[in-house]
């Protein structure tokens, strides 16, 4: 019986502390706004909307010819077809590398398996470069 009363007392005290320290916003709900502005998106998380135009359509990076690969499997490309992707990838500006991948995904065009790691490394390099410039 004593143990149950101690547990009840601890629960009540914890609840009281949480109630007193809770800071609701104007509407009585907790603020759910992201701490980072949209234009400062780092590109490493799924909530960024980089690669979208104002109307929500994919942005093209002078790569309209890649749309013919829509619906193909990543490991189903020939060497010549992979080279087409590589040519576009290596002519992009560093800030366009991540949005290009988003654009391909929105267009249902899978990046060839052999290029996926290269694309990820280039995205990582671009993010690191941007973070070093901000520091």
PDB file of N, CA, C and O in Angstrom, residues 12 16 34 39 45-49 61-62 70 85 99 105 123:
ATOM      1  N   UNK A  12       1.899  12.335  -9.570  1.00  0.00           N
ATOM      2  CA  UNK A  12       1.206  13.614  -9.429  1.00  0.00           C
ATOM      3  C   UNK A  12       2.206  14.767  -9.477  1.00  0.00           C
ATOM      4  O   UNK A  12       1.972  15.772 -10.153  1.00  0.00           O
ATOM      5  N   UNK A  16       2.333  17.657 -12.323  1.00  0.00           N
ATOM      6  CA  UNK A  16       2.234  19.063 -11.928  1.00  0.00           C
ATOM      7  C   UNK A  16       3.398  19.871 -12.506  1.00  0.00           C
ATOM      8  O   UNK A  16       3.200  20.965 -13.043  1.00  0.00           O
ATOM      9  N   UNK A  34       9.005  24.425 -37.858  1.00  0.00           N
ATOM     10  CA  UNK A  34      10.385  23.981 -37.926  1.00  0.00           C
ATOM     11  C   UNK A  34      11.324  25.104 -37.489  1.00  0.00           C
ATOM     12  O   UNK A  34      11.018  26.279 -37.654  1.00  0.00           O
ATOM     13  N   UNK A  39      14.362  28.211 -46.905  1.00  0.00           N
ATOM     14  CA  UNK A  39      15.465  28.521 -47.787  1.00  0.00           C
ATOM     15  C   UNK A  39      16.822  28.116 -47.221  1.00  0.00           C
ATOM     16  O   UNK A  39      17.804  28.116 -47.925  1.00  0.00           O
ATOM     17  N   UNK A  45      17.460  15.885 -45.351  1.00  0.00           N
ATOM     18  CA  UNK A  45      16.270  15.273 -44.776  1.00  0.00           C
ATOM     19  C   UNK A  45      15.128  15.320 -45.767  1.00  0.00           C
ATOM     20  O   UNK A  45      15.158  16.042 -46.757  1.00  0.00           O
ATOM     21  N   UNK A  46      14.092  14.555 -45.498  1.00  0.00           N
ATOM     22  CA  UNK A  46      13.027  14.357 -46.466  1.00  0.00           C
ATOM     23  C   UNK A  46      12.023  15.496 -46.519  1.00  0.00           C
ATOM     24  O   UNK A  46      11.199  15.543 -47.413  1.00  0.00           O
ATOM     25  N   UNK A  47      12.066  16.428 -45.588  1.00  0.00           N
ATOM     26  CA  UNK A  47      11.054  17.471 -45.566  1.00  0.00           C
ATOM     27  C   UNK A  47      11.384  18.648 -46.467  1.00  0.00           C
ATOM     28  O   UNK A  47      10.550  19.510 -46.660  1.00  0.00           O
ATOM     29  N   UNK A  48      12.553  18.684 -47.022  1.00  0.00           N
ATOM     30  CA  UNK A  48      12.904  19.770 -47.942  1.00  0.00           C
ATOM     31  C   UNK A  48      12.079  19.665 -49.204  1.00  0.00           C
ATOM     32  O   UNK A  48      11.767  18.583 -49.660  1.00  0.00           O
ATOM     33  N   UNK A  49      11.785  20.795 -49.775  1.00  0.00           N
ATOM     34  CA  UNK A  49      11.062  20.790 -51.040  1.00  0.00           C
ATOM     35  C   UNK A  49      11.945  21.329 -52.147  1.00  0.00           C
ATOM     36  O   UNK A  49      11.469  21.925 -53.096  1.00  0.00           O
ATOM     37  N   UNK A  61      16.653  19.944 -65.554  1.00  0.00           N
ATOM     38  CA  UNK A  61      18.015  20.452 -65.582  1.00  0.00           C
ATOM     39  C   UNK A  61      18.644  20.132 -66.940  1.00  0.00           C
ATOM     40  O   UNK A  61      19.704  19.528 -67.016  1.00  0.00           O
ATOM     41  N   UNK A  62      17.952  20.526 -67.995  1.00  0.00           N
ATOM     42  CA  UNK A  62      18.372  20.252 -69.367  1.00  0.00           C
ATOM     43  C   UNK A  62      18.577  18.742 -69.551  1.00  0.00           C
ATOM     44  O   UNK A  62      19.565  18.291 -70.128  1.00  0.00           O
ATOM     45  N   UNK A  70      11.687   6.454 -67.614  1.00  0.00           N
ATOM     46  CA  UNK A  70      10.712   6.389 -66.520  1.00  0.00           C
ATOM     47  C   UNK A  70      10.197   4.958 -66.369  1.00  0.00           C
ATOM     48  O   UNK A  70       9.862   4.293 -67.354  1.00  0.00           O
ATOM     49  N   UNK A  85      23.269   9.541 -68.021  1.00  0.00           N
ATOM     50  CA  UNK A  85      23.022  10.058 -66.678  1.00  0.00           C
ATOM     51  C   UNK A  85      24.274  10.716 -66.115  1.00  0.00           C
ATOM     52  O   UNK A  85      24.221  11.792 -65.530  1.00  0.00           O
ATOM     53  N   UNK A  99      18.669  18.640 -55.872  1.00  0.00           N
ATOM     54  CA  UNK A  99      17.363  18.834 -56.519  1.00  0.00           C
ATOM     55  C   UNK A  99      17.209  18.029 -57.808  1.00  0.00           C
ATOM     56  O   UNK A  99      16.100  17.628 -58.156  1.00  0.00           O
ATOM     57  N   UNK A 105      13.268  11.527 -59.216  1.00  0.00           N
ATOM     58  CA  UNK A 105      12.322  10.728 -58.435  1.00  0.00           C
ATOM     59  C   UNK A 105      10.886  11.130 -58.750  1.00  0.00           C
ATOM     60  O   UNK A 105      10.023  10.269 -58.925  1.00  0.00           O
ATOM     61  N   UNK A 123      26.342  14.966 -53.344  1.00  0.00           N
ATOM     62  CA  UNK A 123      25.400  15.693 -52.486  1.00  0.00           C
ATOM     63  C   UNK A 123      26.065  15.993 -51.156  1.00  0.00           C
ATOM     64  O   UNK A 123      26.009  17.125 -50.656  1.00  0.00           O
TER      65      UNK A 123
END
